[in-house]
Coordinates of C-alpha atoms in Angstrom, one line a residue:
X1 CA -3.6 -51.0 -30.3
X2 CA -4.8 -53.9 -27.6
X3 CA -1.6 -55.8 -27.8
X4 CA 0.6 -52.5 -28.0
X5 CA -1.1 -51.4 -24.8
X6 CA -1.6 -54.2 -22.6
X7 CA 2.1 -55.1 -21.7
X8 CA 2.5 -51.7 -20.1
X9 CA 0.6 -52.8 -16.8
X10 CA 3.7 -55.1 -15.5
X11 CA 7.1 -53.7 -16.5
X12 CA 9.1 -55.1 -13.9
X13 CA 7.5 -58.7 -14.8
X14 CA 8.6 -58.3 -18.3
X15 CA 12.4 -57.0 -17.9
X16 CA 13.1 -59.2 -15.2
X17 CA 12.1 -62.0 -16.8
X18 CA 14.9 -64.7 -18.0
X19 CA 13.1 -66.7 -20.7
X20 CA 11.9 -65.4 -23.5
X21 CA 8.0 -65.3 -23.9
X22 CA 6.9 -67.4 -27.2
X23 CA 4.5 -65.2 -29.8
X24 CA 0.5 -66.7 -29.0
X25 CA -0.5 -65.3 -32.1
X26 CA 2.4 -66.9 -34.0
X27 CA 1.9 -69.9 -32.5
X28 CA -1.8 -70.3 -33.2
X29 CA -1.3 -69.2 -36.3
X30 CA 0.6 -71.6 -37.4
X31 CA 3.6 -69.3 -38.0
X32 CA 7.0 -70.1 -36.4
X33 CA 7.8 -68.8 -33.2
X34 CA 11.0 -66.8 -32.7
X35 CA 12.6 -68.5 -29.4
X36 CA 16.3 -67.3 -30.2
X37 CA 17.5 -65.6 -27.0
X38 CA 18.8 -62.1 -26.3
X39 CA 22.1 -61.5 -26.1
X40 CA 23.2 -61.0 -22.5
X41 CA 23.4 -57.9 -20.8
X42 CA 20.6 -56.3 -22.8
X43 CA 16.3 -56.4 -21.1
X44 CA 14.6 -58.8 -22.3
X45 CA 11.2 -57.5 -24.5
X46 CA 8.8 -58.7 -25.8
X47 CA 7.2 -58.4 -29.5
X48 CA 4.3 -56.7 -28.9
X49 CA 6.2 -54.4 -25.9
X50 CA 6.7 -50.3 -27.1
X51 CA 10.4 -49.8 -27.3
X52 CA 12.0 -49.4 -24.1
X53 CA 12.3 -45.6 -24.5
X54 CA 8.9 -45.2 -23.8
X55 CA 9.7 -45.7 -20.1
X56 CA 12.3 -43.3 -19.6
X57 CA 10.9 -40.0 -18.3
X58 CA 7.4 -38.3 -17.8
X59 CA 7.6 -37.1 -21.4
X60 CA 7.8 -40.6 -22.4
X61 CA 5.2 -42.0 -20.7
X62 CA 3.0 -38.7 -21.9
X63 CA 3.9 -39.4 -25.5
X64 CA 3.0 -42.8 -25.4
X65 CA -1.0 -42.2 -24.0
X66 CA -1.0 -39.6 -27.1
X67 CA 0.9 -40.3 -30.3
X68 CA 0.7 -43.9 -32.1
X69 CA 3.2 -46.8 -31.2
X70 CA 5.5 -48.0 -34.2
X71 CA 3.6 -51.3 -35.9
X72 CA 6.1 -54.1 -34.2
X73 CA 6.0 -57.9 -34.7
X74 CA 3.1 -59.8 -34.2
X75 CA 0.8 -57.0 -34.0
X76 CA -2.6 -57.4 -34.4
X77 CA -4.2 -54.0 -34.6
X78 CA -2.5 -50.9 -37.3
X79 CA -1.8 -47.9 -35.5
X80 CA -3.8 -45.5 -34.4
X81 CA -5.4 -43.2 -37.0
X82 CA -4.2 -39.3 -36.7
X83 CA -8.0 -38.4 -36.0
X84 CA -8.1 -40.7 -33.1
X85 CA -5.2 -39.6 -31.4
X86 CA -5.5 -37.4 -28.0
X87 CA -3.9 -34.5 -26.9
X88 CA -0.8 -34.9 -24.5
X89 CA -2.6 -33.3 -22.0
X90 CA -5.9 -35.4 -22.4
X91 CA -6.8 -37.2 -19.2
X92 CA -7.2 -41.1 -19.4
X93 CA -10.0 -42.2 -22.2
X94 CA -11.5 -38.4 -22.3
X95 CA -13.6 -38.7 -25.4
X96 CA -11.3 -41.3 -27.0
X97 CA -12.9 -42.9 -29.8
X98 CA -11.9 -46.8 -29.5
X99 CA -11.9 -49.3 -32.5
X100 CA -14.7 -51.9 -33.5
X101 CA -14.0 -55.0 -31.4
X102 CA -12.4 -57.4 -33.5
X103 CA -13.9 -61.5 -34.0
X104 CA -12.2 -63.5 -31.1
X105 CA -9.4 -65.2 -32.4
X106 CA -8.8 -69.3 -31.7
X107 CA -7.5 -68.7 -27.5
X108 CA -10.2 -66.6 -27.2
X109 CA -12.6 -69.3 -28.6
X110 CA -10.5 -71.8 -26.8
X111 CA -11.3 -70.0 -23.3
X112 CA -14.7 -69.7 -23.9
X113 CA -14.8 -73.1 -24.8
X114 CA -13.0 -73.9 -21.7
X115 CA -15.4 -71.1 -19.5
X116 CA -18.2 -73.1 -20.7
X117 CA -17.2 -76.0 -19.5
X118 CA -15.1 -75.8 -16.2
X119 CA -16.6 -72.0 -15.6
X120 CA -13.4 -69.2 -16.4
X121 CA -10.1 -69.9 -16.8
X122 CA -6.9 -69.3 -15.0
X123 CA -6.4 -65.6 -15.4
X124 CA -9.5 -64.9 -16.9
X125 CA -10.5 -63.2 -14.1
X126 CA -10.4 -59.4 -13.9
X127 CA -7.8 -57.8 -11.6
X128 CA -9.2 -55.6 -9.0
X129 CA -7.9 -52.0 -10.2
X130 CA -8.8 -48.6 -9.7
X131 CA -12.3 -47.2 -11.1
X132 CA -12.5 -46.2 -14.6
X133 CA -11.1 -42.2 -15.0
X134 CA -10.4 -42.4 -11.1
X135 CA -6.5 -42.0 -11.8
X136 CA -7.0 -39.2 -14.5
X137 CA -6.6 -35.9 -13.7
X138 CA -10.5 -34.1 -14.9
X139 CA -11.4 -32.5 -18.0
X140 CA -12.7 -29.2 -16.6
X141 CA -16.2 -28.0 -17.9
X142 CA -15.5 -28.6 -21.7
X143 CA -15.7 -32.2 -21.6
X144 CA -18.8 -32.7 -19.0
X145 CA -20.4 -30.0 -21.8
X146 CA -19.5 -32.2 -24.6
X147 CA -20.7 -35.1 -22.8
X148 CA -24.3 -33.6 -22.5
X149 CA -24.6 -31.6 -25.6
X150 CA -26.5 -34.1 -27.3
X151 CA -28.8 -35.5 -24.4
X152 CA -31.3 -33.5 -22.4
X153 CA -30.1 -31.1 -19.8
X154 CA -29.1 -32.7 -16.7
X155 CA -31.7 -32.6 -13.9
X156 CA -30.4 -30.4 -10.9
X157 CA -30.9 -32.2 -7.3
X158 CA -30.0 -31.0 -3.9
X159 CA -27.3 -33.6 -3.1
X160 CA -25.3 -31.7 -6.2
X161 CA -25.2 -28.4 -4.4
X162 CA -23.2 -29.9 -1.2
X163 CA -19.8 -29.7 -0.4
X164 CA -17.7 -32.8 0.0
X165 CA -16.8 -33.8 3.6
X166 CA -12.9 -33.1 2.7
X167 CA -13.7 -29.8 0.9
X168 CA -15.3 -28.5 4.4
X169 CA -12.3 -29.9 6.4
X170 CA -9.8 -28.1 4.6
X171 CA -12.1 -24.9 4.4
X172 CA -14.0 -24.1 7.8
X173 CA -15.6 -21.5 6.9
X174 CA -17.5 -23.4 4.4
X175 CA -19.9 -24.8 7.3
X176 CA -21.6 -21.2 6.7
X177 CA -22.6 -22.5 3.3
X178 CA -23.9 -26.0 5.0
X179 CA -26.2 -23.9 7.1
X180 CA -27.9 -22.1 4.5
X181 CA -28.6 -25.0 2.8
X182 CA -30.5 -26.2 5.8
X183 CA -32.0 -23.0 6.2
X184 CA -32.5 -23.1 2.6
X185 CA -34.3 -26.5 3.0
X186 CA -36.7 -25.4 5.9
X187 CA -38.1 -22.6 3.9
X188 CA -38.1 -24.5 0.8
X189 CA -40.5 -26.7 3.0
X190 CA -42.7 -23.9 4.8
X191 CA -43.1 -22.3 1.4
X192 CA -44.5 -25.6 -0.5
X193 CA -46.4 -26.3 2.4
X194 CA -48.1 -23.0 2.0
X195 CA -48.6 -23.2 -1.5
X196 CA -50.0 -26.4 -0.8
X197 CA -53.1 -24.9 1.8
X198 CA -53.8 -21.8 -0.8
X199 CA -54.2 -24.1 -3.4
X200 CA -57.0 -25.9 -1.3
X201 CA -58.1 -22.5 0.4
X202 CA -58.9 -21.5 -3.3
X203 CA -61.1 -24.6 -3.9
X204 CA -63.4 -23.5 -1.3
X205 CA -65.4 -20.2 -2.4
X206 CA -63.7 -17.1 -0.5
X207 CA -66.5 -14.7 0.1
X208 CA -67.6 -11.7 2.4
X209 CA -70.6 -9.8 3.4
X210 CA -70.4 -6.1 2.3
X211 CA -73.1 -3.4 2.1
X212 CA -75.1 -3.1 -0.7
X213 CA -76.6 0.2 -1.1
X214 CA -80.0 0.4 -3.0
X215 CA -81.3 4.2 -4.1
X216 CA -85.2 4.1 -5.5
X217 CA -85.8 7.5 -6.7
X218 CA -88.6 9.1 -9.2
X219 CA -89.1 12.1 -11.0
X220 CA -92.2 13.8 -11.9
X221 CA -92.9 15.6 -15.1
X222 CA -95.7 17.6 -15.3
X223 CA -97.8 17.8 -18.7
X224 CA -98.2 20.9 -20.7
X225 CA -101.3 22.4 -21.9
X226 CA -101.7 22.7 -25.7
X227 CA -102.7 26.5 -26.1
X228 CA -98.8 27.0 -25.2
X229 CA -97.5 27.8 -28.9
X230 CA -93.4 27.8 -27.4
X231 CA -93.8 24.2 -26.4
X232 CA -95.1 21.2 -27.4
X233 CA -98.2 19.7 -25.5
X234 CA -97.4 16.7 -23.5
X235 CA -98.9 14.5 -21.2
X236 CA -97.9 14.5 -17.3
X237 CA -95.3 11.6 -16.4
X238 CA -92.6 10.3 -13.8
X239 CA -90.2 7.9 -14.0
X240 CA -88.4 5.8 -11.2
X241 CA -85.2 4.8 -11.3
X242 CA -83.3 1.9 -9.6
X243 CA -79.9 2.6 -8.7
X244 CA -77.2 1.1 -6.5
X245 CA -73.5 1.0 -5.7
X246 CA -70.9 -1.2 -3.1
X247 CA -70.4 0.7 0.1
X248 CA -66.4 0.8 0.7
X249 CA -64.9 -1.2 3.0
X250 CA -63.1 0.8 6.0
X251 CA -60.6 -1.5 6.6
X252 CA -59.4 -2.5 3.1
X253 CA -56.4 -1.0 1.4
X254 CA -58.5 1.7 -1.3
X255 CA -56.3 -0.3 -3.7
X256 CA -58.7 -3.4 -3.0
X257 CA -61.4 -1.6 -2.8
X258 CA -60.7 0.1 -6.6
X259 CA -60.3 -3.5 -7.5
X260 CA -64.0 -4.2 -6.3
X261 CA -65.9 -2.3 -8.4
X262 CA -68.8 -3.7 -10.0
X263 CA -71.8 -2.5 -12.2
X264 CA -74.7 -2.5 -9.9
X265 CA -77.0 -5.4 -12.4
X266 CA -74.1 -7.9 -11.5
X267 CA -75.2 -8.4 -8.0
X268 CA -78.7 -9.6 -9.7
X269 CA -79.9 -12.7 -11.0
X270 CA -83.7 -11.0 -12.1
X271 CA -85.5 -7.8 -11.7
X272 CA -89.3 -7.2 -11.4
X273 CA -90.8 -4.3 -10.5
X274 CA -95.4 -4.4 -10.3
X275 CA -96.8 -0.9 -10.7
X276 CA -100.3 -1.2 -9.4
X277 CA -102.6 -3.0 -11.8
X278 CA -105.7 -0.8 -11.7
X279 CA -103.8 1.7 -13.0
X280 CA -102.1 0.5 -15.8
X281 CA -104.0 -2.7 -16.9
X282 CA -103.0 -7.0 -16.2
X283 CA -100.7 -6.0 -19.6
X284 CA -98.4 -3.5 -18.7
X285 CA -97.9 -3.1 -15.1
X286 CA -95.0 -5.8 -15.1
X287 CA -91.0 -4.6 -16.1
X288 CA -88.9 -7.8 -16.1
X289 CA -85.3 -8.2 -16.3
X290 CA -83.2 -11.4 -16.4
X291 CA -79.8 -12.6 -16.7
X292 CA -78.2 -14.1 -20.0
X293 CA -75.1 -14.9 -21.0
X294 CA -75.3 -12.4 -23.5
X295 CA -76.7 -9.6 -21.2
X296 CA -74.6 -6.0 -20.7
X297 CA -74.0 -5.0 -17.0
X298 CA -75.3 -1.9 -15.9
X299 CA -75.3 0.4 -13.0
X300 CA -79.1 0.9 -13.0
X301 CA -82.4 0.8 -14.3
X302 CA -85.8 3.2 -15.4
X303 CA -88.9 2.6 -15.6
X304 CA -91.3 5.7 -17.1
X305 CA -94.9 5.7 -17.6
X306 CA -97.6 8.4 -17.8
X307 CA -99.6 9.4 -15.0
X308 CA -100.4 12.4 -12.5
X309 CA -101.4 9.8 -9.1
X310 CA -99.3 8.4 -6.6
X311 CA -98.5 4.5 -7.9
X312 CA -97.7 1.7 -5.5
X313 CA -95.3 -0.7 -6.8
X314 CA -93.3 -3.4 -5.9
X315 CA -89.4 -4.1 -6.7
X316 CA -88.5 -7.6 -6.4
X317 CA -84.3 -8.5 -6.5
X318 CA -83.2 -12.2 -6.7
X319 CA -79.4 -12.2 -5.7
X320 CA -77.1 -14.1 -8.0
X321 CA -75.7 -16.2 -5.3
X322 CA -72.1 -17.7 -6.3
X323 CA -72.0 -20.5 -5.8
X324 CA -75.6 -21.4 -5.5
X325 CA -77.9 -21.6 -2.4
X326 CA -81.0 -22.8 -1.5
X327 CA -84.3 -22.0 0.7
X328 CA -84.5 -25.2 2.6
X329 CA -88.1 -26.7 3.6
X330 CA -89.6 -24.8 6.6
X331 CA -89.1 -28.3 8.8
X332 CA -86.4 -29.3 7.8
X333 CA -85.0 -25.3 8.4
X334 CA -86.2 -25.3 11.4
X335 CA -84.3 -28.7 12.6
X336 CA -81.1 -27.5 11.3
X337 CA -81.6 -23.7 12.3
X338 CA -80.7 -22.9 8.3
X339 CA -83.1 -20.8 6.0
X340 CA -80.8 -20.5 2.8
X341 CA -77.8 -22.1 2.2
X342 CA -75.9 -23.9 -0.1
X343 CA -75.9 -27.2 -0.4
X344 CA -72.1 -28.4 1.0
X345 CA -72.9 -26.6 4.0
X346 CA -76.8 -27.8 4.2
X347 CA -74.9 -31.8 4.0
X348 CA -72.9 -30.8 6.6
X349 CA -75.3 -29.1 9.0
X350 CA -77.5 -32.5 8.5
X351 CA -74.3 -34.6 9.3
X352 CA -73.3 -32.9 12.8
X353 CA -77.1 -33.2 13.6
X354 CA -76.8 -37.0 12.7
X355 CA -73.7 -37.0 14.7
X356 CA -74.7 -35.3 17.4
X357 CA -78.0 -37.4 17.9
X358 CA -76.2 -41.0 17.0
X359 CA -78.1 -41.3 14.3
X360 CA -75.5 -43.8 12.4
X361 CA -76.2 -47.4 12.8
X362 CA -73.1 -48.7 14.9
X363 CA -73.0 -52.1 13.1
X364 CA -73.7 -50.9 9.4
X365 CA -71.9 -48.0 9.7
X366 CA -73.3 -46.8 5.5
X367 CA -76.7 -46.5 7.5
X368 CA -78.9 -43.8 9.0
X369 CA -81.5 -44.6 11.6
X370 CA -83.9 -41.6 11.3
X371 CA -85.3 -40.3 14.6
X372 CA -89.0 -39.0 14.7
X373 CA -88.4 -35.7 13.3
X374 CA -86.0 -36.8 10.0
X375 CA -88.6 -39.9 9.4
X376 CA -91.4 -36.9 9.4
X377 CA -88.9 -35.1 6.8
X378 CA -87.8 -38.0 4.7
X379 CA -90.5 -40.0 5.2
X380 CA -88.3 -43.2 5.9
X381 CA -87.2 -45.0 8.8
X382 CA -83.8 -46.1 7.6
X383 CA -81.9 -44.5 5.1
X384 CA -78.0 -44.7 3.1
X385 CA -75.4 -41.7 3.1
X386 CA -75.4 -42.0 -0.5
X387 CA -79.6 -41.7 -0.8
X388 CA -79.4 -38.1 0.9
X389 CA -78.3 -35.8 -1.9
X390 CA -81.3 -37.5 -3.9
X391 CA -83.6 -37.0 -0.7
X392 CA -82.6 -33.4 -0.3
X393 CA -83.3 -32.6 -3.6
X394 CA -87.1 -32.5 -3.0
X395 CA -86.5 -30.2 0.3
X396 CA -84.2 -27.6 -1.8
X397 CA -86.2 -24.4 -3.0
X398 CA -84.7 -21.6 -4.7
X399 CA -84.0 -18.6 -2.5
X400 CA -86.9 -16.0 -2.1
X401 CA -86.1 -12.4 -3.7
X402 CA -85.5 -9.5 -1.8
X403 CA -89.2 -7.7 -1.8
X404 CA -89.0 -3.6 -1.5
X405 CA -92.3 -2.2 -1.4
X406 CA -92.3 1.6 -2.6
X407 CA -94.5 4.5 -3.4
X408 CA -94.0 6.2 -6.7
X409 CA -95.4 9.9 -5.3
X410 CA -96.3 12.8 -7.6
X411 CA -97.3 15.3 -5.1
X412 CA -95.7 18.0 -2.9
X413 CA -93.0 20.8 -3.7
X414 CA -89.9 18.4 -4.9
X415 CA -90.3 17.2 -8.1
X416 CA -87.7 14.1 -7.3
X417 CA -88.2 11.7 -4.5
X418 CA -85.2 9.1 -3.2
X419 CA -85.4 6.6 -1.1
X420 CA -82.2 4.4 0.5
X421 CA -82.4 0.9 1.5
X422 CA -79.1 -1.5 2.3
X423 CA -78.8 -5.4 1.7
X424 CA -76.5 -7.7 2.7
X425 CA -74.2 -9.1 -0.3
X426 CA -71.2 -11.3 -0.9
X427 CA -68.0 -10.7 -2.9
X428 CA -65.1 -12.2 -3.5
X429 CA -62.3 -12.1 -0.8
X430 CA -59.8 -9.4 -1.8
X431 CA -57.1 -11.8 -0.5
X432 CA -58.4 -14.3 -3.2
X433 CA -56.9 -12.3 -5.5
X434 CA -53.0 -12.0 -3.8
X435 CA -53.1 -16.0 -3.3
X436 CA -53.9 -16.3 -7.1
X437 CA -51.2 -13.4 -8.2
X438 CA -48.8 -15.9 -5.7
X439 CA -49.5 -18.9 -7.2
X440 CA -49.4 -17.5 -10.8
X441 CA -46.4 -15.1 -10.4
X442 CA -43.2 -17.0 -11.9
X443 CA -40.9 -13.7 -11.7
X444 CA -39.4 -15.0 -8.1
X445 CA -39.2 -18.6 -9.4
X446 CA -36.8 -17.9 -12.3
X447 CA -34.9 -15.1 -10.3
X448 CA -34.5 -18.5 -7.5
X449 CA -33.4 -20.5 -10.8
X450 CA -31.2 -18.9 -11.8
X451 CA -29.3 -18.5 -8.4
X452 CA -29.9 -21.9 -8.3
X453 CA -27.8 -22.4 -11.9
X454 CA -24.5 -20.1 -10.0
X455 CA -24.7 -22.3 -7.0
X456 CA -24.5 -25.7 -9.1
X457 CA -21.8 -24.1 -11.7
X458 CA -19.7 -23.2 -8.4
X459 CA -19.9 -26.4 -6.6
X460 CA -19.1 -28.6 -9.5
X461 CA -15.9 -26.5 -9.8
X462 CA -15.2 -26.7 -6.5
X463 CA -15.4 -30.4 -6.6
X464 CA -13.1 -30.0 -9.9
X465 CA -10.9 -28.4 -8.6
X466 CA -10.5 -31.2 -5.0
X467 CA -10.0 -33.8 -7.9
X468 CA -7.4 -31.7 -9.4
X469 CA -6.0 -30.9 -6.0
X470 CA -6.2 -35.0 -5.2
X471 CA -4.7 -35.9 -8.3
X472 CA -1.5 -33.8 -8.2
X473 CA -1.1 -34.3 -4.7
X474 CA -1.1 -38.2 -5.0
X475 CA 1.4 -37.9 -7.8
X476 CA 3.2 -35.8 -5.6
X477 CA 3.6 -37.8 -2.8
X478 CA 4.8 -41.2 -4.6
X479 CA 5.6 -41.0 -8.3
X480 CA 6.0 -44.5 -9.0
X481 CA 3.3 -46.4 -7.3
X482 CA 1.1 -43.5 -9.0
X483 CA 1.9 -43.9 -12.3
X484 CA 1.9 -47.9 -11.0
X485 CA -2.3 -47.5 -10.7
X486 CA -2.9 -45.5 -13.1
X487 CA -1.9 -47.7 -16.1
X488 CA -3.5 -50.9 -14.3
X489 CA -6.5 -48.8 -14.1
X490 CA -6.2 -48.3 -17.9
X491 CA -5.5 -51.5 -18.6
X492 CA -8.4 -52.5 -16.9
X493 CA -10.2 -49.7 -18.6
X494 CA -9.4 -50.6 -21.7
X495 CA -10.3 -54.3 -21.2
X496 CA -13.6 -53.5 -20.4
X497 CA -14.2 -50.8 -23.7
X498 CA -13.2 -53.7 -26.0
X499 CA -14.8 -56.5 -24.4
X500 CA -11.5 -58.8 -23.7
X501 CA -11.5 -61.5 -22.6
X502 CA -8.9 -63.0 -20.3
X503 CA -5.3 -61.8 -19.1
X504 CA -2.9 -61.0 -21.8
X505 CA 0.0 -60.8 -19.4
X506 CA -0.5 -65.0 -18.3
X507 CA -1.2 -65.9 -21.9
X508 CA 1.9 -64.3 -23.0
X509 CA 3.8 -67.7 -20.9
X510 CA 4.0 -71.0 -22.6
X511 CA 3.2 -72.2 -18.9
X512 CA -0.6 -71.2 -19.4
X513 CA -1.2 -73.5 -22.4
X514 CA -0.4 -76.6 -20.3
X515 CA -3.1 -76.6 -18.4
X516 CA -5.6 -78.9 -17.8
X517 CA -8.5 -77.5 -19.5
X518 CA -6.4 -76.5 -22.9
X519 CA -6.9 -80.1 -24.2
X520 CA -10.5 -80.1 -24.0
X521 CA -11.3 -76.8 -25.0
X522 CA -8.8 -77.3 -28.4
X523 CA -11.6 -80.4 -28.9
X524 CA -14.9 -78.2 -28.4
X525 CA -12.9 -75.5 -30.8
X526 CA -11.9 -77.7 -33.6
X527 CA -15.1 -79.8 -33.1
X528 CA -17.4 -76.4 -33.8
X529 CA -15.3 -75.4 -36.6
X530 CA -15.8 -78.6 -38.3
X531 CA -19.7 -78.6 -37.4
X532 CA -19.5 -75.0 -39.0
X533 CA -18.0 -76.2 -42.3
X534 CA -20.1 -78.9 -42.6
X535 CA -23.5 -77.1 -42.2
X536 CA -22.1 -74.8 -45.0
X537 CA -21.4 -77.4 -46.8
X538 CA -25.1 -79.0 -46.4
X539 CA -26.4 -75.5 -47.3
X540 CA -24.6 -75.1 -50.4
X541 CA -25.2 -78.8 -51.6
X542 CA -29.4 -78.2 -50.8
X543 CA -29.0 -81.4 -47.9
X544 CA -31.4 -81.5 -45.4
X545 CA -31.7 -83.1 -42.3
X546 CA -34.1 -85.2 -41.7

């Protein structure tokens, strides 16, 4: 198949030749060389040249890239196996399945012999041609699928989705396309950008103040004598209950607001409510409840006890701040103007003081130099960045509960008392929730992918269908110095697929075996043969060298 093929890339070379081109491989070989002449009149062809038919008419030439050449003289390679043949409408090497390079024979020892010595031979350098497949007309989608059916799907980038400059010169209209992509590129750009500042929105705690309204009511039971023989006796009792729920927001969407819902216990870190302890004795006049991870919101509590007097008691609420804040030390409060906070902001407020005094040592920079009032709170002079986390742990309190002082009374015509008292609390930002549901929300992504997929799929066709367009039209315009490229191109091609070495078309003339560089490399080529025989012969005789 090499020496079948590689004549084809100089026709006018070979017919117009007047000598008669002396068989290398014979020659080599050892086997005679036929020099008898042709008889005049008739072109002169070489051994390893197709027949001359082959060169007649596009059909020809068609046939000969698809169906097996007859075995000739001098042929080194059999013909091409029916499973390895292409298609006559196959473009150049499409999928072609190439043999097994065969062992270089003695020139192409010779030459590299030769390349090692003087550097490459005459001819052994490779013609500039035409790129490989850039003569061949393209597959259409089946082959590029075939080419990535094995390997991972091929990664989509932006430079695949524009036109080619010639494409959008011989279609204006396609500059409409070009400016949606730039559009498409500016949004693309705004949108990560904004993905980008909600992701670090959401890092920082989103939080509002809303109205917590608190209802304190009790109810008073009055006992029952015991010569009442319909009901049972019973002692007189009340009982106080602590209710509350989330005033609504008047500019939210209600949607929002049913979102916001919450049981009334999970605004609460702790409840404690002291009923007067003359009354009911240092053991029972404290009802506790605390948090646990295990604990059941609720949207209230009750408290009943027995009892005909008016009680004073005292409700006591610790918030269940999210995330965390602290009662700061009444100095160092009062410096900062900050009772409870937490603790990114309290390091913060401290810094802008330090800034704003010039507190930071201008030549270690790491260093604070405390004024009178921080020396009074840290009790330092001169202190690090990194030493006031530590130091402000000291000064950190937890947050005092919110005290509600209220009278439990038993007298009077109403039989239930209620009382209303509002706190400040803080929930989560309702827009917390839309930037989540954006980040999260993949619906618009795939829907974008899978435009993305048409756009691709119709580009690479359009760029198809230009080479199709390019390829016909250059065959068009100048048959001969087409088909001309095209099989140097696969010459060149085919060079490269079977790693040859050299130019078949010079060695084919005695000429090329008279030059300068033959007789040595001849030397280096018998002289590693015989150093080849005789290590075999040392290894099979069990000689070593000493």
């Amino acid at each position: 198949m090499q020496r079948a093929y590689q004549p084809m890339a100089s026709t006018s070379s070979m017919m117009a030749s007047p000598g008669v081109a002396p068989n290398v491989n014979q020659q080599m070989a050892g086997q005679p060389v036929n020099n008898t002449a042709q008889p005049s009149g008739q072109p002169l062809r070489s051994p390893h040249m197709p027949p001359q038919r082959m060169f007649q008419s596009p059909a020809g030439l068609q046939s000969y890239s698809g169906v097996a050449t007859p075995p000739v003289v001098g042929q080194r390679f059999p013909p091409t196996p029916h499973h390895m043949r292409m298609p006559p409408n196959a473009p150049p090497f499409a999928g072609r399945s190439m043999p097994a390079p065969t062992p270089p024979g003695p020139v192409q020892a010779m030459k590299r012999s030769a390349t090692a010595m003087n550097g490459p031979p005459m001819g052994g350098m490779p013609s500039k041609g035409i790129p490989i497949g850039s003569m061949g007309p393209p597959s259409g989608p089946t082959h590029h699928s075939n080419q990535s059916s094995g390997s991972s799907k091929k990664k989509k980038k932006l430079a695949d989705k524009i036109l080619p400059q010639k494409v959008r010169d011989l279609v204006p209209e396609s500059q409409a396309y070009m400016d949606l992509l730039a559009f498409e590129r500016k949004l693309d750009f705004t949108i990560m950008r904004k993905r980008l500042d909600i992701q670090e929105a959401l890092k920082r705690p989103m939080k509002q103040k809303r109205k917590l309204r608190i209802f304190i009511s009790n109810t008073f039971y009055p006992g029952k004598p015991e010569g009442d023989p319909n009901e049972e006796p019973s002692v007189p009792s009340w009982e106080l209950r602590v209710e509350g729920r989330l005033l609504e927001d008047p500019n939210a969407p209600k949607a929002d607001q049913s979102k916001l819902k919450r049981k009334f216990s999970s605004f609460f870190k702790s409840l404690v409510i002291e009923l007067d302890k003359d009354l009911y004795g240092p053991d029972n006049h404290l009802v506790e409840w605390h948090r646990t991870p295990a604990t059941t919101e609720t949207d209230g509590f009750q408290v009943k006890r027995p009892g005909d007097k008016n009680v004073r008691c005292t409700i006591l609420l610790l918030l269940d701040y999210q995330p965390l804040q602290f009662k700061l030390d009444p100095r160092l409060a009062r410096l900062l103007g900050i009772h409870t906070q937490t603790r990114p902001v309290i390091i913060n407020a401290l810094w802008q003081y330090i800034k704003t005094h010039k507190l930071q040592d201008p030549h270690e920079r790491e260093f604070i130099n405390c004024d009178k009032y921080l020396e009074q709170i840290f009790q330092c002079q001169r202190m690090k960045f990194a030493e006031i986390p530590s130091r402000l742990h000291h000064l950190l309190h937890p947050p005092d509960p919110i005290v509600i002082n209220h009278l439990i009374s038993v007298e009077g015509p109403d039989m239930k008392k209620t009382s209303c008292y509002d706190i400040d609390v803080e929930v989560d930002d309702p827009l917390k929730i839309h930037m989540n549901n954006f980040l999260l929300s993949t619906a618009s992504q795939q829907e974008i992918q899978s435009l993305d997929n048409k756009i691709h799929e119709t580009v690479e066709t359009i760029n198809q269908l230009k080479t199709n367009r390019e390829f016909f039209l250059s065959f068009s315009t100048d048959p001969q110095q087409f088909i001309n490229k095209w099989l140097i191109s696969q010459m060149r091609d085919l060079k490269t697929m079977t790693d040859q070495i050299g130019n078949p078309e010079e060695e084919r003339n005695s000429d090329f075996f008279f030059q300068s560089w033959t007789q040595e490399a001849v030397c280096r080529y018998f002289y590693g043969k015989v150093q080849q025989r005789r290590a075999e012969l040392e290894q099979a005789l069990g000689i070593r060298n000493a």
